[in-house]
């Protein structure tokens, strides 16, 4: 099905650099589709003969760009098309072309082919990487099996067949859309538009086969549903839950990547709720699952708790085009677990956060915390009843809390302690999964490095609440610390 009337196709501020399309297509618009010689109308020439003199008008011709070896079909494909239809900001853009990958490489000065089993081009445009795949590559990797038993569309020409064949390889119907921004046509062969209207996440082929083909699709289903506010179809939901244990066989870097997509791009709270609802949280984040169980949090609970509030406040600061570094959300998990294990006075939490904000300066954090007059959120059992703590006691409490956060962080990265997280709940599935790499552990340790001797060397105070999202995405220490403190402070001392 081809649709040409969608509003986003005509938007003047299309959020993608069109130079990519122009350069892949080459001179698409100067060489048109069919070789044809046009007879010049005699009356037109005769009517202007007195002005032309002896000049002989050249023949008008239309030449096939394909015959001349230039010009290719180029489409936006996948989730970016879905997001444009929903008037959302795409996380990234994927492009597919009829050109061979080596021809794409020749068209761009900063471009390389990556991937052994499924090669694609990474085209560097400024600080952005655009993934470009080729119909020919996908055709060679097309799997024999169930997909070959699915009939192609009626009245299918060669180009339709190539597009349909590619869309059939996608994970979910709402990702099986192609958009030609020049013809202003969206191609839908999988029923993706109908599922967008119904706010449903549905696999292209039967869910049990799809998830066994690629286990990571289970996590992508969660991420998409969380970000868009969509629901799973009944079949998809059934196999998200029943095949959840297969996630433990995924490569750890792949799990980390998918979890980062969930928690760093503005839909962390919804992702945690869905992970808990379908029994995935106890496999991926057992410490947090244990907290939900102890808190009496039901699978379909609509209430909130401190962990969810922390990530809700993080979500308010982030977006698909403004993500944070993974060290921030890992730090929030460790911070909350330490606080849940040993509740603290709100003043201790405030002083700790202000110390982190100010380069690890505990004395400065304590002095600033004493000036707080706002009431804290009394609904969180992680916060004890406020007491009148003198400065020395408050300093020692902050030091102790900082040490406990680092201790929890070490537990979260130790398979033995992870396996014990749900031990008191015999019906819980066993998991000793640790997918945080060492580099992230070390980064988070630096976030919580606090001292009585003042801020760390090189610390520069920053005025105002404006976030430098480029630095936050890169994991720049001071920006991550400031954002962490802001999230915690907004949770403990909400504006309303």
Short mmCIF file of C-alpha atoms in Angstrom, two decimals:
data_model
loop_
_atom_site.label_atom_id
_atom_site.label_comp_id
_atom_site.label_asym_id
_atom_site.label_seq_id
_atom_site.Cartn_x
_atom_site.Cartn_y
_atom_site.Cartn_z
CA UNK A 1 0.00 0.00 0.00
CA UNK A 2 1.34 3.41 -0.95
CA UNK A 3 0.05 6.53 0.78
CA UNK A 4 0.85 9.99 -0.53
CA UNK A 5 -1.28 12.29 1.61
CA UNK A 6 0.41 12.09 5.01
CA UNK A 7 0.98 15.56 6.41
CA UNK A 8 4.58 15.11 7.48
CA UNK A 9 5.68 14.61 3.89
CA UNK A 10 4.99 18.25 3.15
CA UNK A 11 6.55 19.78 6.24
CA UNK A 12 9.07 22.44 5.25
CA UNK A 13 11.31 21.82 8.25
CA UNK A 14 12.01 18.15 7.59
CA UNK A 15 14.36 17.15 10.46
CA UNK A 16 16.92 15.35 8.32
CA UNK A 17 19.72 16.65 6.17
CA UNK A 18 18.65 16.13 2.54
CA UNK A 19 22.24 16.28 1.28
CA UNK A 20 22.49 12.56 2.03
CA UNK A 21 19.68 11.78 -0.40
CA UNK A 22 20.99 14.13 -3.09
CA UNK A 23 24.44 12.61 -3.01
CA UNK A 24 23.23 9.01 -3.15
CA UNK A 25 20.79 9.80 -5.91
CA UNK A 26 23.43 11.83 -7.73
CA UNK A 27 21.69 13.74 -10.52
CA UNK A 28 18.35 12.14 -10.14
CA UNK A 29 16.35 15.20 -11.08
CA UNK A 30 18.40 16.08 -14.19
CA UNK A 31 18.02 12.59 -15.68
CA UNK A 32 14.46 11.31 -15.75
CA UNK A 33 12.90 7.93 -16.00
CA UNK A 34 12.43 6.97 -19.67
CA UNK A 35 14.45 7.33 -22.86
CA UNK A 36 12.27 9.22 -25.23
CA UNK A 37 12.82 11.61 -28.12
CA UNK A 38 10.17 14.29 -28.37
CA UNK A 39 9.18 15.65 -31.76
CA UNK A 40 9.42 19.40 -31.68
CA UNK A 41 6.15 20.89 -32.84
CA UNK A 42 6.63 22.53 -36.25
CA UNK A 43 4.33 25.42 -35.52
CA UNK A 44 6.36 26.35 -32.44
CA UNK A 45 9.58 26.47 -34.48
CA UNK A 46 7.97 28.22 -37.41
CA UNK A 47 6.31 30.72 -35.18
CA UNK A 48 9.70 31.75 -33.82
CA UNK A 49 11.74 31.36 -37.04
CA UNK A 50 12.12 35.07 -37.62
CA UNK A 51 13.82 35.36 -34.22
CA UNK A 52 15.95 32.23 -34.56
CA UNK A 53 17.59 33.06 -37.90
CA UNK A 54 19.71 30.11 -38.99
CA UNK A 55 19.79 28.64 -35.48
CA UNK A 56 18.73 24.98 -35.44
CA UNK A 57 16.91 24.01 -32.24
CA UNK A 58 18.33 20.85 -30.60
CA UNK A 59 16.15 17.82 -30.16
CA UNK A 60 14.46 17.47 -26.78
CA UNK A 61 15.27 14.18 -25.12
CA UNK A 62 14.47 12.39 -21.87
CA UNK A 63 17.08 9.87 -20.82
CA UNK A 64 16.99 7.01 -18.35
CA UNK A 65 19.36 7.73 -15.46
CA UNK A 66 19.67 3.98 -14.96
CA UNK A 67 20.87 3.52 -18.53
CA UNK A 68 23.46 6.23 -17.95
CA UNK A 69 24.64 4.61 -14.72
CA UNK A 70 23.47 7.36 -12.39
CA UNK A 71 20.54 7.82 -10.00
CA UNK A 72 19.27 5.43 -7.33
CA UNK A 73 16.15 4.83 -5.30
CA UNK A 74 16.55 6.15 -1.75
CA UNK A 75 14.10 5.77 1.15
CA UNK A 76 13.82 6.49 4.83
CA UNK A 77 12.88 3.25 6.53
CA UNK A 78 11.90 1.84 9.91
CA UNK A 79 11.24 3.62 13.19
CA UNK A 80 12.04 7.11 11.90
CA UNK A 81 9.08 6.90 9.49
CA UNK A 82 6.83 5.77 12.32
CA UNK A 83 7.99 8.66 14.50
CA UNK A 84 7.49 11.23 11.74
CA UNK A 85 3.92 9.99 11.25
CA UNK A 86 3.35 10.35 15.01
CA UNK A 87 4.90 13.87 14.93
CA UNK A 88 7.69 12.68 17.25
CA UNK A 89 11.41 13.35 17.10
CA UNK A 90 13.16 10.27 15.65
CA UNK A 91 16.02 8.86 17.68
CA UNK A 92 17.94 8.34 14.45
CA UNK A 93 17.42 7.91 10.73
CA UNK A 94 17.91 4.74 8.67
CA UNK A 95 18.26 4.93 4.91
CA UNK A 96 17.98 2.18 2.29
CA UNK A 97 19.04 2.54 -1.33
CA UNK A 98 19.17 0.58 -4.56
CA UNK A 99 22.85 1.54 -4.82
CA UNK A 100 25.53 -0.96 -3.87
CA UNK A 101 27.33 -0.17 -0.62
CA UNK A 102 30.60 0.43 -2.46
CA UNK A 103 28.82 3.10 -4.51
CA UNK A 104 27.62 4.75 -1.30
CA UNK A 105 31.20 4.77 -0.01
CA UNK A 106 32.35 6.52 -3.18
CA UNK A 107 29.69 9.21 -2.72
CA UNK A 108 30.84 10.29 0.76
CA UNK A 109 34.25 11.28 2.06
CA UNK A 110 33.48 10.02 5.59
CA UNK A 111 31.85 6.65 5.10
CA UNK A 112 32.78 3.06 5.92
CA UNK A 113 31.17 -0.36 5.59
CA UNK A 114 30.57 -2.12 8.94
CA UNK A 115 29.12 -5.49 9.89
CA UNK A 116 30.20 -8.97 8.81
CA UNK A 117 26.89 -10.79 8.57
CA UNK A 118 24.75 -7.83 7.63
CA UNK A 119 26.98 -5.10 6.18
CA UNK A 120 25.75 -1.52 6.15
CA UNK A 121 27.37 1.87 5.59
CA UNK A 122 28.00 4.35 8.38
CA UNK A 123 27.83 7.79 6.80
CA UNK A 124 29.26 10.55 8.99
CA UNK A 125 27.48 13.88 8.62
CA UNK A 126 28.84 16.32 11.18
CA UNK A 127 28.56 14.57 14.56
CA UNK A 128 25.79 12.27 13.30
CA UNK A 129 26.10 8.74 11.93
CA UNK A 130 23.44 7.71 9.42
CA UNK A 131 23.04 4.00 8.72
CA UNK A 132 22.61 3.24 5.02
CA UNK A 133 21.73 -0.26 3.85
CA UNK A 134 21.34 -1.64 0.34
CA UNK A 135 18.50 -3.62 -1.20
CA UNK A 136 21.09 -5.89 -2.82
CA UNK A 137 22.72 -6.75 0.52
CA UNK A 138 19.37 -7.49 2.13
CA UNK A 139 18.42 -9.62 -0.86
CA UNK A 140 21.51 -11.80 -0.39
CA UNK A 141 20.79 -12.18 3.34
CA UNK A 142 17.09 -12.93 2.83
CA UNK A 143 16.30 -15.99 4.94
CA UNK A 144 14.62 -19.06 3.57
CA UNK A 145 11.78 -20.19 5.76
CA UNK A 146 8.49 -18.81 6.98
CA UNK A 147 8.92 -15.44 5.29
CA UNK A 148 9.22 -17.15 1.90
CA UNK A 149 5.81 -18.71 2.48
CA UNK A 150 4.19 -15.29 2.83
CA UNK A 151 2.64 -14.21 -0.44
CA UNK A 152 3.79 -10.96 -2.02
CA UNK A 153 1.29 -8.14 -2.62
CA UNK A 154 -1.19 -8.28 -5.49
CA UNK A 155 -0.13 -6.48 -8.69
CA UNK A 156 3.42 -6.37 -7.40
CA UNK A 157 6.00 -4.91 -9.78
CA UNK A 158 9.77 -5.27 -9.40
CA UNK A 159 10.22 -2.19 -7.19
CA UNK A 160 7.24 -3.12 -5.02
CA UNK A 161 8.70 -6.58 -4.59
CA UNK A 162 12.06 -5.22 -3.42
CA UNK A 163 10.38 -2.87 -0.94
CA UNK A 164 8.00 -5.55 0.32
CA UNK A 165 10.85 -8.05 0.70
CA UNK A 166 12.79 -5.58 2.81
CA UNK A 167 9.83 -4.67 5.00
CA UNK A 168 9.23 -8.38 5.58
CA UNK A 169 12.64 -8.52 7.27
CA UNK A 170 11.66 -5.89 9.86
CA UNK A 171 10.84 -6.71 13.48
CA UNK A 172 7.47 -4.99 13.99
CA UNK A 173 4.77 -3.85 11.59
CA UNK A 174 5.04 -0.24 12.75
CA UNK A 175 8.73 -0.35 11.75
CA UNK A 176 7.94 -1.86 8.34
CA UNK A 177 7.26 1.46 6.62
CA UNK A 178 9.22 3.16 3.82
CA UNK A 179 9.10 6.84 2.95
CA UNK A 180 10.22 8.44 -0.28
CA UNK A 181 10.53 12.13 0.69
CA UNK A 182 10.81 13.26 -2.94
CA UNK A 183 7.73 11.47 -4.25
CA UNK A 184 6.07 12.11 -0.87
CA UNK A 185 4.88 8.51 -0.69
CA UNK A 186 4.83 6.12 2.27
CA UNK A 187 4.84 2.42 1.42
CA UNK A 188 3.08 0.12 3.87
CA UNK A 189 3.07 -3.60 3.07
CA UNK A 190 2.80 -4.94 6.63
CA UNK A 191 -0.23 -3.11 8.03
CA UNK A 192 1.95 -0.76 10.04
CA UNK A 193 -0.29 2.28 9.66
CA UNK A 194 -3.27 0.37 10.99
CA UNK A 195 -1.28 -0.72 14.04
CA UNK A 196 -0.11 2.87 14.58
CA UNK A 197 -3.77 3.93 14.62
CA UNK A 198 -4.55 1.16 17.13
CA UNK A 199 -1.41 1.95 19.18
CA UNK A 200 -0.29 -1.68 18.95
CA UNK A 201 3.11 -3.37 18.83
CA UNK A 202 2.85 -6.44 16.59
CA UNK A 203 5.60 -8.61 15.12
CA UNK A 204 5.78 -8.92 11.32
CA UNK A 205 5.84 -12.74 11.51
CA UNK A 206 4.44 -14.86 14.38
CA UNK A 207 5.92 -13.58 17.64
CA UNK A 208 7.37 -16.89 18.83
CA UNK A 209 9.37 -17.26 15.61
CA UNK A 210 10.36 -13.59 15.51
CA UNK A 211 11.70 -13.59 19.07
CA UNK A 212 13.60 -16.83 18.51
CA UNK A 213 15.19 -15.33 15.38
CA UNK A 214 16.42 -12.37 17.42
CA UNK A 215 15.96 -12.41 21.21
CA UNK A 216 16.77 -8.70 21.41
CA UNK A 217 13.41 -8.01 19.75
CA UNK A 218 11.81 -8.71 23.12
CA UNK A 219 13.68 -5.73 24.58
CA UNK A 220 12.98 -3.61 21.50
CA UNK A 221 9.28 -4.37 21.89
CA UNK A 222 9.44 -3.08 25.48
CA UNK A 223 11.36 0.02 24.43
CA UNK A 224 8.93 0.90 21.62
CA UNK A 225 5.83 0.31 23.75
CA UNK A 226 7.27 2.42 26.56
CA UNK A 227 8.33 5.30 24.37
CA UNK A 228 5.13 5.49 22.32
CA UNK A 229 2.67 4.48 25.00
CA UNK A 230 1.58 1.53 22.83
CA UNK A 231 0.35 -1.87 23.96
CA UNK A 232 1.41 -5.32 22.78
CA UNK A 233 -0.98 -7.41 20.76
CA UNK A 234 -2.15 -10.47 22.66
CA UNK A 235 0.23 -12.80 20.80
CA UNK A 236 3.20 -10.46 21.21
CA UNK A 237 2.51 -10.02 24.93
CA UNK A 238 2.26 -13.78 25.43
CA UNK A 239 5.69 -14.49 23.95
CA UNK A 240 7.38 -11.44 25.50
CA UNK A 241 6.57 -13.07 28.83
CA UNK A 242 7.01 -16.74 27.93
CA UNK A 243 10.32 -16.34 26.07
CA UNK A 244 11.78 -13.84 28.52
CA UNK A 245 14.35 -16.31 29.87
CA UNK A 246 15.99 -16.46 26.44
CA UNK A 247 17.33 -12.95 27.12
CA UNK A 248 19.98 -14.47 29.37
CA UNK A 249 21.61 -15.94 26.24
CA UNK A 250 22.04 -12.54 24.61
CA UNK A 251 25.47 -10.95 24.42
CA UNK A 252 25.97 -8.60 27.37
CA UNK A 253 26.94 -5.59 25.21
CA UNK A 254 23.68 -6.05 23.29
CA UNK A 255 21.67 -6.10 26.53
CA UNK A 256 23.48 -2.97 27.73
CA UNK A 257 22.72 -1.21 24.46
CA UNK A 258 19.01 -2.07 24.60
CA UNK A 259 18.74 -1.12 28.28
CA UNK A 260 20.41 2.18 27.53
CA UNK A 261 17.85 2.85 24.79
CA UNK A 262 15.13 2.25 27.38
CA UNK A 263 16.54 4.29 30.25
CA UNK A 264 18.57 7.11 28.65
CA UNK A 265 16.16 8.55 26.08
CA UNK A 266 13.19 9.83 28.05
CA UNK A 267 11.03 6.74 28.63
CA UNK A 268 12.73 5.09 31.60
CA UNK A 269 9.76 5.03 33.99
CA UNK A 270 7.44 3.41 31.44
CA UNK A 271 10.17 0.91 30.50
CA UNK A 272 10.65 -0.18 34.12
CA UNK A 273 6.89 -0.62 34.53
CA UNK A 274 6.66 -2.82 31.43
CA UNK A 275 9.75 -4.85 32.40
CA UNK A 276 8.15 -5.50 35.78
CA UNK A 277 4.71 -6.23 34.33
CA UNK A 278 6.00 -8.98 32.03
CA UNK A 279 8.51 -10.56 34.40
CA UNK A 280 11.67 -9.26 32.71
CA UNK A 281 12.91 -7.02 35.53
CA UNK A 282 13.92 -9.90 37.81
CA UNK A 283 16.14 -11.23 35.01
CA UNK A 284 17.75 -7.94 34.00
CA UNK A 285 17.77 -5.90 37.23
CA UNK A 286 17.16 -8.31 40.13
CA UNK A 287 18.00 -5.74 42.84
CA UNK A 288 15.28 -3.43 41.56
CA UNK A 289 12.82 -6.30 41.16
CA UNK A 290 13.42 -7.26 44.80
CA UNK A 291 12.58 -3.69 45.78
CA UNK A 292 9.27 -3.89 43.91
CA UNK A 293 8.40 -7.15 45.68
CA UNK A 294 9.27 -5.79 49.14
CA UNK A 295 7.31 -2.64 48.34
CA UNK A 296 4.20 -4.70 47.55
CA UNK A 297 4.18 -3.36 44.01
CA UNK A 298 1.80 -5.39 41.83
CA UNK A 299 2.54 -6.30 38.22
CA UNK A 300 -0.15 -3.96 36.89
CA UNK A 301 0.16 -1.41 39.69
CA UNK A 302 -0.72 2.15 38.71
CA UNK A 303 0.84 3.62 41.83
CA UNK A 304 4.35 4.99 42.01
CA UNK A 305 7.32 4.64 44.35
CA UNK A 306 10.62 6.42 44.83
CA UNK A 307 12.48 4.43 42.17
CA UNK A 308 9.84 5.22 39.55
CA UNK A 309 9.69 8.88 40.65
CA UNK A 310 13.45 9.21 40.22
CA UNK A 311 13.25 7.95 36.66
CA UNK A 312 10.13 9.98 35.96
CA UNK A 313 12.06 13.12 36.88
CA UNK A 314 14.97 11.95 34.73
CA UNK A 315 12.57 11.45 31.80
CA UNK A 316 11.43 15.07 32.08
CA UNK A 317 14.97 16.20 31.26
CA UNK A 318 15.64 13.83 28.34
CA UNK A 319 14.32 13.13 24.86
CA UNK A 320 15.25 10.90 21.89
CA UNK A 321 17.52 13.67 20.58
CA UNK A 322 18.76 14.61 24.08
CA UNK A 323 19.89 11.37 25.78
CA UNK A 324 22.09 11.01 28.84
CA UNK A 325 25.19 8.88 29.29
CA UNK A 326 24.57 5.41 30.72
CA UNK A 327 26.59 6.25 33.84
CA UNK A 328 23.75 8.53 34.97
CA UNK A 329 20.99 5.93 35.07
CA UNK A 330 23.31 3.27 36.51
CA UNK A 331 24.21 5.77 39.23
CA UNK A 332 20.54 6.42 39.99
CA UNK A 333 19.93 2.66 40.36
CA UNK A 334 22.84 2.31 42.80
CA UNK A 335 21.85 5.43 44.76
CA UNK A 336 18.28 4.26 45.21
CA UNK A 337 19.22 0.72 46.17
CA UNK A 338 21.54 2.05 48.90
CA UNK A 339 18.77 4.31 50.20
CA UNK A 340 16.18 1.52 50.09
CA UNK A 341 18.48 -0.80 52.05
CA UNK A 342 19.10 1.83 54.74
CA UNK A 343 16.66 4.77 54.81
CA UNK A 344 18.23 8.13 55.61
CA UNK A 345 17.31 11.52 56.97
CA UNK A 346 16.23 13.85 54.10
CA UNK A 347 18.95 16.29 55.18
CA UNK A 348 21.60 13.57 54.66
CA UNK A 349 20.30 12.85 51.16
CA UNK A 350 20.23 16.56 50.34
CA UNK A 351 23.76 17.14 51.62
CA UNK A 352 25.03 14.12 49.68
CA UNK A 353 23.42 15.32 46.43
CA UNK A 354 24.73 18.85 46.89
CA UNK A 355 28.21 17.46 47.56
CA UNK A 356 28.02 15.46 44.32
CA UNK A 357 26.75 18.57 42.51
CA UNK A 358 29.71 20.61 43.80
CA UNK A 359 32.53 18.32 42.74
CA UNK A 360 32.43 16.01 45.78
CA UNK A 361 32.69 18.81 48.36
CA UNK A 362 31.03 17.35 51.48
CA UNK A 363 31.49 20.41 53.70
CA UNK A 364 30.03 22.67 51.03
CA UNK A 365 27.11 20.27 50.54
CA UNK A 366 26.37 20.19 54.29
CA UNK A 367 26.43 23.98 54.56
CA UNK A 368 24.05 24.35 51.61
CA UNK A 369 21.71 21.61 52.86
CA UNK A 370 21.26 23.41 56.19
CA UNK A 371 19.67 26.32 54.30
CA UNK A 372 16.86 24.16 52.86
CA UNK A 373 13.43 25.12 54.17
CA UNK A 374 11.24 23.22 51.71
CA UNK A 375 9.37 20.15 53.01
CA UNK A 376 10.45 16.78 51.64
CA UNK A 377 8.14 14.18 50.10
CA UNK A 378 6.85 12.19 53.09
CA UNK A 379 5.40 9.37 50.96
CA UNK A 380 8.77 7.66 50.46
CA UNK A 381 9.67 5.10 53.12
CA UNK A 382 13.31 5.49 52.04
CA UNK A 383 13.35 8.82 53.91
CA UNK A 384 13.23 8.81 57.70
CA UNK A 385 11.64 11.41 59.92
CA UNK A 386 13.89 14.51 59.96
CA UNK A 387 16.10 15.00 63.00
CA UNK A 388 18.14 17.92 64.24
CA UNK A 389 21.60 16.71 63.21
CA UNK A 390 24.65 18.75 64.11
CA UNK A 391 27.26 19.39 61.42
CA UNK A 392 29.70 16.71 62.52
CA UNK A 393 27.02 14.00 62.61
CA UNK A 394 25.67 15.17 59.24
CA UNK A 395 29.14 15.02 57.67
CA UNK A 396 29.71 11.50 58.97
CA UNK A 397 26.29 10.41 57.70
CA UNK A 398 27.10 11.74 54.22
CA UNK A 399 30.46 9.93 54.22
CA UNK A 400 28.73 6.71 55.29
CA UNK A 401 26.01 7.10 52.65
CA UNK A 402 28.58 7.72 49.90
CA UNK A 403 30.37 4.51 50.94
CA UNK A 404 27.10 2.54 50.91
CA UNK A 405 26.28 3.72 47.36
CA UNK A 406 29.67 2.52 46.16
CA UNK A 407 29.16 -0.78 47.99
CA UNK A 408 25.83 -1.33 46.22
CA UNK A 409 27.46 -0.47 42.91
CA UNK A 410 30.04 -3.20 43.48
CA UNK A 411 27.24 -5.67 44.29
CA UNK A 412 25.40 -4.74 41.10
CA UNK A 413 28.50 -5.67 39.11
CA UNK A 414 29.22 -8.95 40.94
CA UNK A 415 27.48 -12.09 39.64
CA UNK A 416 27.39 -13.71 43.09
CA UNK A 417 25.56 -10.81 44.77
CA UNK A 418 23.23 -10.38 41.78
CA UNK A 419 22.23 -14.04 42.04
CA UNK A 420 21.29 -13.49 45.71
CA UNK A 421 19.15 -10.41 45.07
CA UNK A 422 15.92 -12.42 44.71
CA UNK A 423 16.99 -15.38 46.88
CA UNK A 424 14.32 -14.77 49.51
CA UNK A 425 11.63 -15.20 46.84
CA UNK A 426 11.79 -18.91 45.85
CA UNK A 427 9.38 -18.53 42.94
CA UNK A 428 11.52 -15.87 41.27
CA UNK A 429 13.64 -16.97 38.28
CA UNK A 430 17.36 -17.32 38.83
CA UNK A 431 19.58 -14.65 37.31
CA UNK A 432 23.20 -13.73 37.88
CA UNK A 433 23.29 -11.44 34.86
CA UNK A 434 25.76 -8.56 35.02
CA UNK A 435 25.77 -6.49 31.86
CA UNK A 436 27.40 -3.28 33.13
CA UNK A 437 30.90 -3.05 31.62
CA UNK A 438 33.89 -2.17 33.80
CA UNK A 439 34.22 1.25 32.18
CA UNK A 440 30.71 2.22 33.32
CA UNK A 441 31.38 0.96 36.85
CA UNK A 442 34.50 3.14 37.07
CA UNK A 443 32.65 6.18 35.71
CA UNK A 444 29.87 5.83 38.28
CA UNK A 445 32.42 5.45 41.07
CA UNK A 446 33.84 8.83 40.08
CA UNK A 447 30.37 10.42 40.23
CA UNK A 448 30.05 9.52 43.91
CA UNK A 449 33.60 10.32 44.94
CA UNK A 450 33.16 12.73 47.85
CA UNK A 451 35.67 14.24 50.25
CA UNK A 452 35.87 16.41 53.36
CA UNK A 453 38.82 18.20 51.76
CA UNK A 454 36.73 20.18 49.29
CA UNK A 455 35.87 19.77 45.59
CA UNK A 456 38.09 17.69 43.36
CA UNK A 457 40.83 19.36 41.38
CA UNK A 458 39.59 21.08 38.23
CA UNK A 459 36.00 21.52 39.44
CA UNK A 460 34.28 24.57 37.92
CA UNK A 461 30.98 25.73 39.47
CA UNK A 462 28.13 26.33 37.03
CA UNK A 463 25.32 28.85 37.41
CA UNK A 464 21.72 28.14 36.42
CA UNK A 465 19.86 24.95 35.61
CA UNK A 466 20.54 24.73 31.88
CA UNK A 467 21.85 21.31 30.84
CA UNK A 468 24.62 20.93 28.29
CA UNK A 469 23.16 17.93 26.49
CA UNK A 470 26.20 17.32 24.33
CA UNK A 471 28.37 16.96 27.44
CA UNK A 472 25.69 14.92 29.24
CA UNK A 473 25.49 12.47 26.34
CA UNK A 474 29.27 12.11 26.28
CA UNK A 475 29.34 11.41 30.03
CA UNK A 476 31.30 14.53 31.03
CA UNK A 477 31.69 14.11 34.80
CA UNK A 478 30.54 17.51 36.01
CA UNK A 479 27.45 17.55 33.76
CA UNK A 480 26.45 14.04 34.85
CA UNK A 481 26.93 14.99 38.52
CA UNK A 482 24.81 18.12 38.20
CA UNK A 483 22.03 16.26 36.41
CA UNK A 484 22.08 13.44 38.97
CA UNK A 485 21.77 15.95 41.83
CA UNK A 486 18.93 17.73 40.07
CA UNK A 487 16.96 14.51 39.52
CA UNK A 488 17.34 13.43 43.16
CA UNK A 489 16.62 16.89 44.53
CA UNK A 490 13.45 17.23 42.41
CA UNK A 491 12.33 13.85 43.74
CA UNK A 492 13.03 14.41 47.45
CA UNK A 493 11.90 18.06 47.39
CA UNK A 494 9.25 18.25 44.65
CA UNK A 495 8.16 21.67 43.44
CA UNK A 496 4.52 21.02 44.24
#
